[in-house]
Amino acid sequence: MADTKREIERKYESDDAALPDLTRVRGVASVRDRGVTHLDATYHDTADLRLAASSVTLRRRTGGADAGWHLKFPVAPGVRDEIRAPLSDTLPDELAALIRSRVRDRDVRPLVRLRSDRDVRHLLDDQDRLLAEVSVDTVHAERLTGEGGEARWTEIEVELADDGDPDFLDKVEKRLRKAGVRPSASASKLARALAETDPESESASESSAHEGAPGTPPATAPEAAPRHKHRPRPDGTPVTAGDHVLAYVRAQHDALVELDPAVRQDVPDAVHRMRVATRRLRSTFRSFRGVLDRTVTDPVSADLKWLATELGADRDQEVLAERLTQALGRLPADQVNGPVAERLAAWSEARHHGAHHQLLAVLDSRRHLRLLDSLDALLADPALRKKAAARPDKVLAKAVAKDFGKLSRLVEHALELPPGTERDTALHEARKKTKRTRYAAETAAPALGGPAEEAVRDMKALQGLLGDHQDSVMARRTLRELAAVAHAAGESDFTYGVLHAGEAHRARVAEEALPEAWRSISREFPF
């Protein structure tokens, strides 16, 4: 069974491996020598270094108190989540699943072996509590692929204690710097090993220097860099309309890949964020058909729609459960008759359990992995149309304006309808078009600045209003189903009726607020 640990650490190097007196660090009362530990770690990756390209490390380590398999995902500079599994001869299935979005069907094999003698010291406060662990590591790296290569170095590592204050690391660093110790040029041992054991490959040194930094190039093969003729500037700044659209597509592609482990681990909000990424991609392909060839993007969009539907089964239930639980909690005690909370919790758990297991199967499916490969291919060699080479201000602004025009017609049609099912459906369609307009404006924002940012804010506000209305529609449907089950079981359905009435009121409030909100938005919309 794997467990997760948040790891906050900094690495240093020095011409002299000796540590300065760390009792002079503010807050440190004593330094306890914990002796030398011998560690032997084998790092695994694909032949094309897909894990290293996305700042992920996978190792099997013996020695020390945490022998076993360790999988590390970057969170922020110097911060990683380490997922551990017991020691075994082969990669545990649960860890293999967590890297699947990155490695796909590629074999994962031993890459580098690091043997370290770790001289450990604990920094303790005046109550003998651990503040941080400082180690001096003497490392021997050995490349296990190709012709191989070896390297040796000594480094200093400072790891914050669990639940420690990250500011404490600044105090330690201040003391180390005064003693001539400097931050390591490599973000991890693996990054340094890749650079120093493969002297024939300059790219290994360049790519591994980014190890541990979030937002690094895609979690796919290194060859996935765009090759289209309208390249961004050397610093990565987009230039053409195509550059801006591709930058947005790349960000959503990376989100799909990077959120995969969180969805598998059932991290709160992960499903929602992945679903949003699929919607943003589909909307971008539709809004910018003048930039990207739809004969290439339409098949990808079809798979994205399928994925969004599968994600929605879990996400919609999650939203409804939270909404109804909160509404129930606001009711006075005399309006709660029967085991409503228990029935709602059981419904939520049963639906979530089934949906999550189905979602795991989806993420492991050939169709999902093929979708990720298709996005890789699209970014590697994008099918650009003539407008992709044009100035972004005209092309992107026109696309946002076109989407807003379609939204206008949907909202005005919905407002003409009387309250009821037909109007609910029309408002739901307007909500979907609001999201599409928002995502188009997000794509345009880096190029167009203020007007596009204003459009994003307007669409977010409208989306919130229409979203609350649609959530009310879905909540009332669920309450009617729960009431029928409760009644059949001989329970009171009174409370479900009270909650239903409350949801109907929330829908009316949203509908009554919509005309004025829409007049304000449509009157001042910047495109």
Short mmCIF file of C-alpha atoms in Angstrom, two decimals, residues 76-452:
data_model
loop_
_atom_site.label_atom_id
_atom_site.label_comp_id
_atom_site.label_asym_id
_atom_site.label_seq_id
_atom_site.Cartn_x
_atom_site.Cartn_y
_atom_site.Cartn_z
CA ALA A 76 6.93 23.86 -6.59
CA PRO A 77 10.67 24.64 -6.61
CA GLY A 78 12.16 22.55 -3.83
CA VAL A 79 8.81 20.90 -3.05
CA ARG A 80 7.77 17.44 -4.18
CA ASP A 81 5.17 14.87 -3.25
CA GLU A 82 6.81 11.52 -2.65
CA ILE A 83 4.64 8.42 -3.00
CA ARG A 84 6.15 5.34 -1.39
CA ALA A 85 5.49 1.66 -1.86
CA PRO A 86 7.09 -1.34 -0.11
CA LEU A 87 10.28 -2.83 -1.46
CA SER A 88 9.75 -5.40 -4.20
CA ASP A 89 11.67 -6.77 -7.17
CA THR A 90 9.32 -5.23 -9.76
CA LEU A 91 7.56 -1.90 -10.06
CA PRO A 92 4.33 -2.00 -7.99
CA ASP A 93 1.15 -1.77 -10.06
CA GLU A 94 -0.12 1.20 -8.07
CA LEU A 95 2.97 3.25 -8.96
CA ALA A 96 2.91 2.05 -12.57
CA ALA A 97 -0.62 3.42 -12.85
CA LEU A 98 0.46 6.83 -11.54
CA ILE A 99 3.01 7.29 -14.34
CA ARG A 100 0.88 5.87 -17.15
CA SER A 101 -0.20 9.24 -18.56
CA ARG A 102 3.47 10.08 -19.01
CA VAL A 103 5.00 6.81 -20.18
CA ARG A 104 1.93 5.40 -22.02
CA ASP A 105 2.89 1.96 -23.36
CA ARG A 106 6.67 2.49 -23.14
CA ASP A 107 8.78 0.15 -21.03
CA VAL A 108 10.21 1.55 -17.82
CA ARG A 109 13.71 0.26 -17.14
CA PRO A 110 16.71 0.95 -14.88
CA LEU A 111 18.50 4.12 -15.92
CA VAL A 112 20.95 5.29 -13.25
CA ARG A 113 22.29 3.76 -10.06
CA LEU A 114 23.22 6.09 -7.20
CA ARG A 115 25.11 4.80 -4.19
CA SER A 116 25.44 7.31 -1.38
CA ASP A 117 27.05 7.52 2.03
CA ARG A 118 24.74 9.86 3.91
CA ASP A 119 26.11 11.58 7.03
CA VAL A 120 22.99 12.82 8.85
CA ARG A 121 22.44 15.50 11.48
CA HIS A 122 19.18 16.57 13.09
CA LEU A 123 18.53 20.22 13.93
CA LEU A 124 16.48 20.36 17.14
CA ASP A 125 14.72 23.18 18.97
CA ASP A 126 14.82 23.86 22.73
CA GLN A 127 12.13 21.20 23.28
CA ASP A 128 14.09 18.57 21.38
CA ARG A 129 11.71 18.70 18.41
CA LEU A 130 13.04 18.08 14.91
CA LEU A 131 13.25 21.20 12.75
CA ALA A 132 15.16 19.82 9.78
CA GLU A 133 17.50 17.06 8.70
CA VAL A 134 20.85 18.04 7.24
CA SER A 135 22.93 15.47 5.41
CA VAL A 136 26.25 15.42 3.65
CA ASP A 137 25.96 12.93 0.80
CA THR A 138 28.95 11.39 -0.92
CA VAL A 139 27.50 10.12 -4.18
CA HIS A 140 28.68 7.61 -6.78
CA ALA A 141 26.53 7.67 -9.93
CA GLU A 142 26.61 4.95 -12.57
CA ARG A 143 24.77 5.07 -15.90
CA LEU A 144 23.06 1.74 -16.62
CA THR A 145 22.21 2.32 -20.30
CA GLY A 146 24.26 2.73 -23.45
CA GLU A 147 28.01 2.79 -22.95
CA GLY A 148 27.50 3.88 -19.39
CA GLY A 149 29.48 6.44 -17.45
CA GLU A 150 30.30 7.27 -13.85
CA ALA A 151 30.47 10.38 -11.72
CA ARG A 152 31.24 11.25 -8.11
CA TRP A 153 30.41 14.30 -6.05
CA THR A 154 29.51 15.48 -2.56
CA GLU A 155 26.44 17.57 -1.80
CA ILE A 156 24.57 18.95 1.19
CA GLU A 157 20.85 18.41 1.55
CA VAL A 158 18.53 20.17 4.01
CA GLU A 159 15.06 18.64 4.37
CA LEU A 160 12.36 20.34 6.43
CA ALA A 161 10.71 18.29 9.17
CA ASP A 162 7.11 17.21 8.64
CA ASP A 163 4.74 20.16 9.22
CA GLY A 164 7.73 22.46 9.64
CA ASP A 165 7.81 26.16 8.74
CA PRO A 166 9.37 26.57 5.26
CA ASP A 167 10.83 29.91 6.38
CA PHE A 168 13.19 27.94 8.62
CA LEU A 169 15.04 26.77 5.52
CA ASP A 170 15.86 30.41 4.74
CA LYS A 171 17.58 30.70 8.12
CA VAL A 172 19.63 27.58 7.48
CA GLU A 173 20.56 28.78 4.02
CA LYS A 174 21.72 32.14 5.38
CA ARG A 175 24.12 30.34 7.71
CA LEU A 176 25.34 28.01 4.96
CA ARG A 177 25.99 30.86 2.56
CA LYS A 178 28.04 32.71 5.16
CA ALA A 179 30.22 29.61 5.37
CA GLY A 180 30.76 29.56 1.59
CA VAL A 181 28.16 26.91 0.77
CA ARG A 182 26.20 27.64 -2.41
CA PRO A 183 22.93 26.31 -3.84
CA SER A 184 23.39 23.30 -6.08
CA ALA A 185 23.44 23.91 -9.81
CA SER A 186 21.34 20.75 -10.22
CA ALA A 187 17.87 20.41 -8.76
CA SER A 188 18.31 16.73 -7.89
CA LYS A 189 20.84 13.93 -7.76
CA LEU A 190 19.25 12.34 -10.82
CA ALA A 191 19.54 15.59 -12.78
CA ARG A 192 23.24 15.78 -12.00
CA ALA A 193 23.77 12.10 -12.72
CA LEU A 194 22.07 12.38 -16.12
CA ALA A 195 24.28 15.31 -17.02
CA GLU A 196 27.57 13.89 -15.76
CA THR A 197 27.26 10.26 -16.81
CA ASP A 198 26.27 10.95 -20.41
CA PRO A 199 28.90 13.38 -21.73
CA GLU A 200 27.96 12.74 -25.37
CA SER A 201 24.44 14.12 -24.89
CA GLU A 202 24.26 17.88 -24.32
CA SER A 203 20.46 17.70 -24.26
CA ALA A 204 20.52 15.52 -21.14
CA SER A 205 22.31 18.26 -19.23
CA GLU A 206 20.02 20.99 -20.53
CA SER A 207 16.74 19.18 -19.87
CA SER A 208 17.71 17.77 -16.47
CA ALA A 209 18.67 21.23 -15.23
CA HIS A 210 14.95 21.92 -15.01
CA GLU A 211 14.25 18.90 -12.82
CA GLY A 212 11.84 19.70 -10.03
CA ALA A 213 10.46 22.93 -11.50
CA PRO A 214 6.72 22.94 -12.21
CA GLY A 215 5.52 23.92 -15.64
CA THR A 216 8.41 22.27 -17.46
CA PRO A 217 7.91 21.08 -21.05
CA PRO A 218 5.33 18.41 -21.68
CA ALA A 219 5.29 15.16 -19.78
CA THR A 220 5.96 13.32 -22.99
CA ALA A 221 8.87 12.53 -25.25
CA PRO A 222 11.47 15.28 -25.78
CA GLU A 223 10.69 15.37 -29.49
CA ALA A 224 7.26 16.82 -28.73
CA ALA A 225 8.49 20.41 -29.23
CA PRO A 226 6.55 22.27 -31.94
CA ARG A 227 8.12 22.17 -35.38
CA HIS A 228 5.78 24.53 -37.22
CA LYS A 229 7.36 27.38 -39.14
CA HIS A 230 5.75 30.12 -37.05
CA ARG A 231 7.90 29.63 -33.98
CA PRO A 232 7.71 31.65 -30.75
CA ARG A 233 10.69 33.84 -29.95
CA PRO A 234 13.76 32.11 -28.44
CA ASP A 235 12.52 33.02 -24.95
CA GLY A 236 9.25 31.18 -25.65
CA THR A 237 7.12 34.32 -26.10
CA PRO A 238 4.31 33.65 -28.61
CA VAL A 239 4.37 35.83 -31.73
CA THR A 240 1.65 34.78 -34.16
CA ALA A 241 -1.98 33.85 -33.66
CA GLY A 242 -0.94 30.22 -34.07
CA ASP A 243 1.67 30.55 -31.34
CA HIS A 244 -0.93 31.82 -28.88
CA VAL A 245 -3.45 29.11 -29.69
CA LEU A 246 -0.81 26.39 -29.45
CA ALA A 247 0.45 27.76 -26.13
CA TYR A 248 -3.08 27.44 -24.73
CA VAL A 249 -3.47 23.95 -26.16
CA ARG A 250 -0.13 22.91 -24.68
CA ALA A 251 -1.14 24.17 -21.23
CA GLN A 252 -4.34 22.10 -21.30
CA HIS A 253 -2.50 19.04 -22.64
CA ASP A 254 -0.03 19.32 -19.76
CA ALA A 255 -2.91 19.64 -17.30
CA LEU A 256 -4.45 16.38 -18.57
CA VAL A 257 -1.16 14.56 -18.12
CA GLU A 258 -0.23 16.08 -14.78
CA LEU A 259 -3.68 15.68 -13.19
CA ASP A 260 -3.91 11.99 -14.06
CA PRO A 261 -2.15 10.79 -10.85
CA ALA A 262 -4.28 13.11 -8.70
CA VAL A 263 -7.49 11.78 -10.27
CA ARG A 264 -6.35 8.21 -9.66
CA GLN A 265 -5.61 9.06 -6.02
CA ASP A 266 -9.03 10.70 -5.65
CA VAL A 267 -7.55 14.07 -4.72
CA PRO A 268 -10.34 16.63 -4.13
CA ASP A 269 -11.11 18.80 -7.18
CA ALA A 270 -8.76 16.82 -9.45
CA VAL A 271 -11.60 15.41 -11.55
CA HIS A 272 -13.09 18.87 -11.95
CA ARG A 273 -9.78 20.37 -13.08
CA MET A 274 -9.17 17.57 -15.59
CA ARG A 275 -12.67 17.97 -16.96
CA VAL A 276 -12.11 21.71 -17.36
CA ALA A 277 -8.92 20.98 -19.31
CA THR A 278 -10.84 18.74 -21.73
CA ARG A 279 -13.48 21.44 -22.19
CA ARG A 280 -10.87 24.11 -22.80
CA LEU A 281 -9.23 21.98 -25.47
CA ARG A 282 -12.51 21.24 -27.26
CA SER A 283 -13.55 24.88 -27.11
CA THR A 284 -10.20 26.02 -28.45
CA PHE A 285 -10.40 23.66 -31.40
CA ARG A 286 -13.89 24.94 -32.20
CA SER A 287 -13.23 28.65 -31.63
CA PHE A 288 -10.00 28.73 -33.63
CA ARG A 289 -10.85 26.64 -36.66
CA GLY A 290 -9.26 29.36 -38.74
CA VAL A 291 -5.95 28.59 -37.03
CA LEU A 292 -5.96 24.80 -36.64
CA ASP A 293 -7.17 22.42 -39.36
CA ARG A 294 -10.39 20.83 -38.17
CA THR A 295 -9.78 17.67 -40.17
CA VAL A 296 -7.03 17.01 -37.63
CA THR A 297 -8.69 18.44 -34.52
CA ASP A 298 -12.22 17.07 -34.99
CA PRO A 299 -11.26 13.43 -34.24
CA VAL A 300 -9.34 14.63 -31.17
CA SER A 301 -12.38 16.66 -30.09
CA ALA A 302 -14.56 13.57 -30.33
CA ASP A 303 -12.26 11.73 -27.92
CA LEU A 304 -12.14 14.76 -25.63
CA LYS A 305 -15.94 14.83 -25.52
CA TRP A 306 -15.94 11.16 -24.57
CA LEU A 307 -13.40 11.79 -21.79
CA ALA A 308 -15.34 14.80 -20.48
CA THR A 309 -18.49 12.68 -20.31
CA GLU A 310 -16.70 9.98 -18.34
CA LEU A 311 -15.23 12.57 -15.97
CA GLY A 312 -18.62 14.17 -15.59
CA ALA A 313 -20.17 11.10 -14.01
CA ASP A 314 -17.97 11.56 -10.96
CA ARG A 315 -17.79 15.35 -10.97
CA ASP A 316 -21.54 16.01 -11.30
CA GLN A 317 -22.24 13.68 -8.41
CA GLU A 318 -19.54 15.38 -6.33
CA VAL A 319 -21.06 18.83 -6.92
CA LEU A 320 -24.58 17.66 -6.16
CA ALA A 321 -23.56 15.86 -2.98
CA GLU A 322 -21.75 18.94 -1.67
CA ARG A 323 -24.63 21.25 -2.58
CA LEU A 324 -27.33 19.09 -0.98
CA THR A 325 -25.27 18.38 2.13
CA GLN A 326 -24.72 22.08 2.70
CA ALA A 327 -28.39 22.87 2.10
CA LEU A 328 -29.42 20.17 4.58
CA GLY A 329 -27.02 21.57 7.15
CA ARG A 330 -28.69 24.98 6.92
CA LEU A 331 -32.18 23.66 7.72
CA PRO A 332 -33.62 24.10 11.22
CA ALA A 333 -33.84 20.86 13.18
CA ASP A 334 -37.65 20.82 13.06
CA GLN A 335 -37.53 20.65 9.24
CA VAL A 336 -35.38 17.52 9.15
CA ASN A 337 -37.53 14.41 9.40
CA GLY A 338 -36.05 10.94 9.05
CA PRO A 339 -32.53 9.74 8.22
CA VAL A 340 -32.02 12.27 5.41
CA ALA A 341 -28.33 12.90 6.13
CA GLU A 342 -27.60 9.17 6.29
CA ARG A 343 -29.46 8.45 3.05
CA LEU A 344 -27.74 11.35 1.29
CA ALA A 345 -24.31 10.16 2.50
CA ALA A 346 -25.01 6.59 1.39
CA TRP A 347 -26.19 7.79 -2.02
CA SER A 348 -23.10 9.96 -2.40
CA GLU A 349 -20.65 7.24 -1.36
CA ALA A 350 -22.22 4.57 -3.54
CA ARG A 351 -22.34 6.80 -6.59
CA HIS A 352 -18.79 8.07 -6.06
CA HIS A 353 -17.34 4.60 -5.48
CA GLY A 354 -18.83 3.25 -8.67
CA ALA A 355 -17.94 6.32 -10.71
CA HIS A 356 -14.34 6.36 -9.48
CA HIS A 357 -13.75 2.71 -10.38
CA GLN A 358 -15.19 3.35 -13.84
CA LEU A 359 -12.96 6.40 -14.22
CA LEU A 360 -9.84 4.39 -13.38
CA ALA A 361 -10.74 1.99 -16.18
CA VAL A 362 -11.16 4.94 -18.53
CA LEU A 363 -7.73 6.36 -17.68
CA ASP A 364 -6.15 2.97 -18.36
CA SER A 365 -8.05 2.44 -21.59
CA ARG A 366 -6.44 2.34 -25.00
CA ARG A 367 -8.72 5.14 -26.18
CA HIS A 368 -7.52 7.52 -23.47
CA LEU A 369 -3.86 6.78 -24.08
CA ARG A 370 -4.41 7.18 -27.82
CA LEU A 371 -5.99 10.58 -27.11
CA LEU A 372 -2.87 11.70 -25.24
CA ASP A 373 -0.71 10.46 -28.11
CA SER A 374 -2.88 12.41 -30.57
CA LEU A 375 -2.39 15.60 -28.58
CA ASP A 376 1.36 14.95 -28.51
CA ALA A 377 1.36 14.60 -32.29
CA LEU A 378 -0.74 17.71 -32.79
CA LEU A 379 1.69 19.79 -30.72
CA ALA A 380 4.76 18.22 -32.32
CA ASP A 381 3.60 18.98 -35.86
CA PRO A 382 0.50 21.23 -35.72
CA ALA A 383 -1.77 21.38 -38.74
CA LEU A 384 -1.83 25.17 -39.08
CA ARG A 385 -4.01 27.12 -41.47
CA LYS A 386 -3.21 30.43 -43.14
CA LYS A 387 -4.53 32.57 -40.29
CA ALA A 388 -2.06 30.98 -37.89
CA ALA A 389 0.69 33.19 -39.31
CA ALA A 390 -1.34 36.39 -38.88
CA ARG A 391 -1.09 38.97 -36.13
CA PRO A 392 -2.82 37.68 -32.99
CA ASP A 393 -4.80 40.85 -32.26
CA LYS A 394 -7.06 40.53 -35.30
CA VAL A 395 -7.46 36.75 -35.41
CA LEU A 396 -7.99 36.18 -31.69
CA ALA A 397 -10.28 39.17 -31.18
CA LYS A 398 -12.46 38.08 -34.09
CA ALA A 399 -12.81 34.58 -32.65
CA VAL A 400 -13.86 35.93 -29.23
CA ALA A 401 -16.37 38.28 -30.85
CA LYS A 402 -17.83 35.45 -32.94
CA ASP A 403 -18.32 33.24 -29.88
CA PHE A 404 -19.92 36.12 -27.99
CA GLY A 405 -22.34 36.69 -30.87
CA LYS A 406 -23.51 33.09 -30.65
CA LEU A 407 -23.83 33.41 -26.89
CA SER A 408 -25.95 36.54 -27.28
CA ARG A 409 -28.47 34.75 -29.43
CA LEU A 410 -28.75 31.88 -26.94
CA VAL A 411 -29.22 34.11 -23.90
CA GLU A 412 -31.81 36.31 -25.59
CA HIS A 413 -33.72 33.25 -26.79
CA ALA A 414 -33.72 31.80 -23.26
CA LEU A 415 -35.00 35.07 -21.78
CA GLU A 416 -37.94 35.06 -24.18
CA LEU A 417 -39.13 31.67 -22.94
CA PRO A 418 -41.47 31.22 -19.95
CA PRO A 419 -40.06 29.48 -16.85
CA GLY A 420 -40.02 25.72 -17.26
CA THR A 421 -38.17 22.82 -18.77
CA GLU A 422 -37.62 24.43 -22.17
CA ARG A 423 -36.13 27.53 -20.58
CA ASP A 424 -33.93 25.41 -18.30
CA THR A 425 -32.54 23.65 -21.36
CA ALA A 426 -31.95 26.93 -23.17
CA LEU A 427 -30.12 28.41 -20.19
CA HIS A 428 -27.96 25.30 -19.98
CA GLU A 429 -26.98 25.72 -23.63
CA ALA A 430 -26.15 29.36 -22.94
CA ARG A 431 -24.00 28.28 -20.02
CA LYS A 432 -21.96 25.99 -22.28
CA LYS A 433 -21.49 28.78 -24.81
CA THR A 434 -20.44 31.12 -21.99
CA LYS A 435 -17.62 28.74 -21.12
CA ARG A 436 -16.52 28.57 -24.74
CA THR A 437 -16.41 32.37 -24.98
CA ARG A 438 -14.46 32.54 -21.73
CA TYR A 439 -11.89 30.02 -22.93
CA ALA A 440 -11.45 31.90 -26.21
CA ALA A 441 -10.83 35.08 -24.22
CA GLU A 442 -8.33 33.22 -22.01
CA THR A 443 -6.45 32.16 -25.12
CA ALA A 444 -6.40 35.76 -26.34
CA ALA A 445 -5.49 37.36 -23.01
CA PRO A 446 -1.67 37.10 -23.33
CA ALA A 447 -1.87 38.88 -26.69
CA LEU A 448 -4.73 41.32 -26.13
CA GLY A 449 -4.29 42.15 -22.45
CA GLY A 450 -6.98 44.22 -20.70
CA PRO A 451 -9.95 43.77 -23.06
CA ALA A 452 -9.55 39.99 -23.09
#
